[in-house]
Coordinates of C-alpha atoms in Angstrom, one line a residue:
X288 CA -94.6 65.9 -13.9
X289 CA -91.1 63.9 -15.0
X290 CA -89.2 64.6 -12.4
X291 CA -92.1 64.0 -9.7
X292 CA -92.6 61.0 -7.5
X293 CA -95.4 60.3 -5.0
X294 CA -95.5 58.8 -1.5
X295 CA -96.7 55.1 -3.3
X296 CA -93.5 55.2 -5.2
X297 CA -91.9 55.5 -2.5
X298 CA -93.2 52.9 -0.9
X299 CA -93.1 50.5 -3.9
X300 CA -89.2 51.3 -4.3
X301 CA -89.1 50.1 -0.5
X302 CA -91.1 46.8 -0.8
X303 CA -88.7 46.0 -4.0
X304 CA -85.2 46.7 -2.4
X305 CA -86.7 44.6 0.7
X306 CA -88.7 42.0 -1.1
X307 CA -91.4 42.4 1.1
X308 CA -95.0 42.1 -0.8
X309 CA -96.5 46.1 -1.3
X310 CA -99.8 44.7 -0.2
X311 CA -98.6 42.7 3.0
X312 CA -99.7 45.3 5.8
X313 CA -102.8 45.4 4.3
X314 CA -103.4 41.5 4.2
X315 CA -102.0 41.6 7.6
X316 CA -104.8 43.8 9.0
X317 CA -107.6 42.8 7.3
X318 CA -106.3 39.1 8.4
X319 CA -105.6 39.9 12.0
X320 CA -108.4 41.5 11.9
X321 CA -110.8 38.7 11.2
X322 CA -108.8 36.3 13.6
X323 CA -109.5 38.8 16.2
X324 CA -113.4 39.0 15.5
X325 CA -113.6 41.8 18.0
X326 CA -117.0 41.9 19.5
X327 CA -118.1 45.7 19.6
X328 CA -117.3 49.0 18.6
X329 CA -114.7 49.4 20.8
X330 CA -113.0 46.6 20.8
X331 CA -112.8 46.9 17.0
X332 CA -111.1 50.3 18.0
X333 CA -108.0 48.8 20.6
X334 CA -107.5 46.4 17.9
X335 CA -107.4 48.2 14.9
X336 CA -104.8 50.6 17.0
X337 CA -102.4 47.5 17.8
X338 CA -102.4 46.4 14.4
X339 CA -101.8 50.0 13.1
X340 CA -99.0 50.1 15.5
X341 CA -97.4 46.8 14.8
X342 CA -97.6 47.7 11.1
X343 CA -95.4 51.0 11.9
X344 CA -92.9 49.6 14.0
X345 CA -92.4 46.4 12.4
X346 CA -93.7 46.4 9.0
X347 CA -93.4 49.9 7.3
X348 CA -91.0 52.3 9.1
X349 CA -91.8 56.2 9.4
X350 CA -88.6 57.4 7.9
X351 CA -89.2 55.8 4.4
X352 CA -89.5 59.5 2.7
X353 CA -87.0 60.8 4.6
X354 CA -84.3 58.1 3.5
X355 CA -85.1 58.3 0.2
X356 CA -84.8 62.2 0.2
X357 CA -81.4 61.8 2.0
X358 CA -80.4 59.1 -1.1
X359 CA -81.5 62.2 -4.0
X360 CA -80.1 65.2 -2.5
X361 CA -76.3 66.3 -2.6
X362 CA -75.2 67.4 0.6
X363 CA -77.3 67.9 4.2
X364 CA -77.8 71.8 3.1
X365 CA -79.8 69.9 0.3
X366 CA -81.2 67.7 2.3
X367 CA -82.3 70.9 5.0
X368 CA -83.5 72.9 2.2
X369 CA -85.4 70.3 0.2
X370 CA -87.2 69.1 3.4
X371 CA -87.9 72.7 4.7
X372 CA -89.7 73.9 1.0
X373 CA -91.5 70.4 1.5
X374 CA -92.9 71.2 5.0
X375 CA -94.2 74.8 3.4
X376 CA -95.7 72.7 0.8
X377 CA -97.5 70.3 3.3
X378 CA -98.9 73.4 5.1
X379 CA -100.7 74.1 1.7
X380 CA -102.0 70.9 1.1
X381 CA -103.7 70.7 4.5
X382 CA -104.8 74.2 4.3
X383 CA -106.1 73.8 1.0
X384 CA -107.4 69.7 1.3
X385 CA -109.0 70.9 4.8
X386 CA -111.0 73.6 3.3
X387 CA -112.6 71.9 0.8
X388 CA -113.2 68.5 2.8
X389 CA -111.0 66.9 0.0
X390 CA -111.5 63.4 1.7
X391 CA -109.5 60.1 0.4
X392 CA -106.0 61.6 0.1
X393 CA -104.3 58.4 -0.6
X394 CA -100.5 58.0 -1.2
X395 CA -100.9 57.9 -4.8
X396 CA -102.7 61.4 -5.3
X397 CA -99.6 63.4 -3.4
X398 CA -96.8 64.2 -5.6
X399 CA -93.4 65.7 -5.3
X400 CA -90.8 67.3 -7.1
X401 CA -87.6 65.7 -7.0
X402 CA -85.9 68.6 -7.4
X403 CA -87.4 71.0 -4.6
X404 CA -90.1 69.3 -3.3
X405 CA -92.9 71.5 -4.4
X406 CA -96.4 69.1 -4.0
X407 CA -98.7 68.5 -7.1
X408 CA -102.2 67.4 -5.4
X409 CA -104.3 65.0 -7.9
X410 CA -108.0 64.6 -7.9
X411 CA -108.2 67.7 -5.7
X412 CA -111.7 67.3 -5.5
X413 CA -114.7 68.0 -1.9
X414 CA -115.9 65.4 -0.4
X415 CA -119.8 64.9 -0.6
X416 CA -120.9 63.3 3.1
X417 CA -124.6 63.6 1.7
X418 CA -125.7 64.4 -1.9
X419 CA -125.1 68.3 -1.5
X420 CA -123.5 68.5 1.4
X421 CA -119.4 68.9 1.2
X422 CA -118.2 67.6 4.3
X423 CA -115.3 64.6 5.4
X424 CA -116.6 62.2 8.1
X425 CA -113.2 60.6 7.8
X426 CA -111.1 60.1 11.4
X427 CA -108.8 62.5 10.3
X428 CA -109.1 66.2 9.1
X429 CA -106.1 65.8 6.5
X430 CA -103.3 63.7 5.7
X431 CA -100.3 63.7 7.9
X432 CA -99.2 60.6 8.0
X433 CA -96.0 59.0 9.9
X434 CA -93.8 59.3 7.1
X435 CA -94.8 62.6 6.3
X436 CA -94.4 63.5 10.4
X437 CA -91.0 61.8 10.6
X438 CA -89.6 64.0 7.3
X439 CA -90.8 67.7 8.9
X440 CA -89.5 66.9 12.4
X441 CA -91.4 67.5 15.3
X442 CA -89.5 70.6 14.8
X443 CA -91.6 71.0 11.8
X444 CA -95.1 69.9 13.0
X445 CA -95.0 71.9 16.0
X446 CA -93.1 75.4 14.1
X447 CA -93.2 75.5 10.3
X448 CA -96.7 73.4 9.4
X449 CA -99.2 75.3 12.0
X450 CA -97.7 79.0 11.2
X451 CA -97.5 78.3 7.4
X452 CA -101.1 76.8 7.2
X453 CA -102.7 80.0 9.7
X454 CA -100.6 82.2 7.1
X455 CA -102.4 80.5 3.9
X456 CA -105.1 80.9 5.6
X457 CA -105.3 84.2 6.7
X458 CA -104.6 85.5 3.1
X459 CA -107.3 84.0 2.0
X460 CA -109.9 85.3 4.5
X461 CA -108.5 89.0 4.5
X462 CA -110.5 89.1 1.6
X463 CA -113.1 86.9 2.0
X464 CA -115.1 88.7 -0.7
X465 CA -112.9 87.2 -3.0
X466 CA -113.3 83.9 -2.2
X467 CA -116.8 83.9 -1.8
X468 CA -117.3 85.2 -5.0
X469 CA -114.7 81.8 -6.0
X470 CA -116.5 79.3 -3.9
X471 CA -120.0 80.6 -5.4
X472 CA -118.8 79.7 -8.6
X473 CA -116.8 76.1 -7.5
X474 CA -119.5 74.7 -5.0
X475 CA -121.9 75.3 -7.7
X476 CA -120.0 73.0 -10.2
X477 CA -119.3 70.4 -8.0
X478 CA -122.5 69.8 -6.4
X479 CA -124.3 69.7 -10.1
X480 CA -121.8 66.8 -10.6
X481 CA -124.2 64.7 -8.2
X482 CA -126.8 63.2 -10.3
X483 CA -129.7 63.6 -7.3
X484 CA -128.5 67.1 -7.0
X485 CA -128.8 68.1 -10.8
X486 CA -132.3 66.6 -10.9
X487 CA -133.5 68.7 -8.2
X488 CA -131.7 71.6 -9.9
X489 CA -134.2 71.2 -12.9
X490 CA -137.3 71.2 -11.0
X491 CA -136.2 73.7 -8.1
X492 CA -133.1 76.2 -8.9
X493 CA -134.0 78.2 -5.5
X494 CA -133.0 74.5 -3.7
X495 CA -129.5 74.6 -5.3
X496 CA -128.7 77.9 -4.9
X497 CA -129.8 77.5 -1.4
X498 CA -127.9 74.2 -1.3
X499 CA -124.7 76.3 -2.8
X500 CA -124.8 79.2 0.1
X501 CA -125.4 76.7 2.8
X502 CA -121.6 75.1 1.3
X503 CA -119.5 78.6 0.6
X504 CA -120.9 79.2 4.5
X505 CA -119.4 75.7 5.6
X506 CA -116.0 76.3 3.3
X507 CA -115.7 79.7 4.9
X508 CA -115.9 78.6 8.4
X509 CA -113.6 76.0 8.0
X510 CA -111.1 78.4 6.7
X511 CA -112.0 80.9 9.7
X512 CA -111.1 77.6 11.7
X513 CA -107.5 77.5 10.9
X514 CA -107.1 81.4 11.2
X515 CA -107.7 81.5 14.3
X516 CA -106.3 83.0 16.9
X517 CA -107.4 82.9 20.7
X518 CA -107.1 85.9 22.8
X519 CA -104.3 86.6 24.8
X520 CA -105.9 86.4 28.4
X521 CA -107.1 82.7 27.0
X522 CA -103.6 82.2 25.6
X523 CA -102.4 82.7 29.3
X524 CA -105.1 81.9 31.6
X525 CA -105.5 78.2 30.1
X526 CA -102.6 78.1 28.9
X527 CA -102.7 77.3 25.5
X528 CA -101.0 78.0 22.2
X529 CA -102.4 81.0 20.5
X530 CA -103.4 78.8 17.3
X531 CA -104.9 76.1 19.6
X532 CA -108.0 75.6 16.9
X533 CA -105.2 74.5 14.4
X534 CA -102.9 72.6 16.7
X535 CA -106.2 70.3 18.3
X536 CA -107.2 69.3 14.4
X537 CA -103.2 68.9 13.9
X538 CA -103.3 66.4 17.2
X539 CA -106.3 64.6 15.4
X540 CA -104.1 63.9 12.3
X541 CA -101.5 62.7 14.2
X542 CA -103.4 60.5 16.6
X543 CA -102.4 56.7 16.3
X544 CA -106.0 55.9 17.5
X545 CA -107.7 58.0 14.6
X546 CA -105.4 57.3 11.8
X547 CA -105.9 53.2 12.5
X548 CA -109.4 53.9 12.0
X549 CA -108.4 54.6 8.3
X550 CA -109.5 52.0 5.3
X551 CA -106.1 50.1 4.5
X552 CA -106.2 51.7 1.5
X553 CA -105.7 55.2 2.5
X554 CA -102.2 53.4 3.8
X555 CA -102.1 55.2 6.9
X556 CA -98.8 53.8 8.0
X557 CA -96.9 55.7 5.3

């Protein structure tokens, strides 16, 4: 789209105006990292979280979208509205990236319209953990990143994002029918893509259609995931928030700990 831009360009237009290298918090961690030559898997962990935190407060700063938002848009009633149709728009994308196990989100593959903030996903495609099996093992469900947390609010995070993604949802399984009848359809094409996968197709169709039901099950119960709603006497007894299936995968996005566990080239400073 012309009038898009994506969460890279954003950064890029920041390192220019700065002078500051695009690639220098990545050189930084991977260099750090190395002089630190931690010993074990934990280790590894605490310092991989300092170095994801000294990036953020020093290197690449959380409100780098929202400025640049603030520089396009008119007036602050822009500015309100833009960001609110953006936050409805990130509820999608994690709904929709979450579902799937659409794994590698880097910057470069989220795009937004300059003029209302509509998102455009590239390479919206599952992640295969195993040849036929579409699952993530990355740290974090989906991509919610500082600069994206720091442009919906907390205000968003905690009131627009989980109550627009549990709507999505829900739509989708109130008729679940529907979407099986989708997913049969989808999963079947993107498993077939896998060379091992295709070859067993030709000897053994029974093994991918298997293969295929075994995924639509695992897509659906993911989906079932973010729809969910606890009941009341668990809402009040343990006191937690009605969608707490939603808001513990939203805490996993958000944890400092998880997302410096992300390849530098994910980015998951920005």
């Amino acid at each position: 789209r012309p009038d898009a831009f994506t969460l890279q360009d954003v950064y890029d237009t920041s390192c220019a105006r700065t002078g500051v290298a695009e690639i220098a918090p990545a050189l930084y961690h991977t260099t750090r990292m190395r002089e630190l030559a931690p010993s074990d898997e934990a280790a590894t962990a605490a310092a991989a979280a300092g170095l994801f935190e000294h990036i953020c407060q020093h290197m690449v700063s959380p409100s780098l979208l929202a400025d640049d938002v603030r520089r396009h848009t008119a007036s602050p009633m822009d500015y309100w509205l833009y960001r609110e149709n953006f936050s409805f728009q990130v509820a999608v994308s994690i709904a929709l990236t979450y579902i799937i196990a659409s794994a590698q989100r880097t910057p470069a593959k989220l795009a937004i319209s300059r003029a209302s903030g509509n998102i455009s996903l590239a390479e919206l495609v599952p992640m295969q953990a195993t040849p036929g099996l579409i699952h993530s093992a990355e740290p974090v469900p989906f991509r919610l990143t500082p600069a994206i947390q720091a442009f919906v609010t907390e205000l968003g995070l905690e009131g627009i994002l989980p109550f627009a993604v549990h709507k999505v949802v829900q739509r989708l399984a109130e008729r679940e029918h529907l979407l099986r009848d989708f997913l049969d359809l989808y999963v079947r094409d993107e498993l077939i893509h896998m060379p091992s996968v295709r070859a067993l197709a030709a000897v053994n169709p029974a093994a991918l259609a298997e293969m295929c039901d075994r995924n639509v099950k695992l897509i659906v119960h993911r989906a079932a995931q973010l729809a969910e709603i606890l009941p009341p006497k668990d809402v009040q007894d343990k006191e937690l928030s009605p969608m707490q299936p939603l808001i513990h995968l939203m805490a996993q996005a958000v944890a400092p700990a998880n997302l410096a566990q992300m390849d530098y080239v994910w980015m998951p400073w920005l």
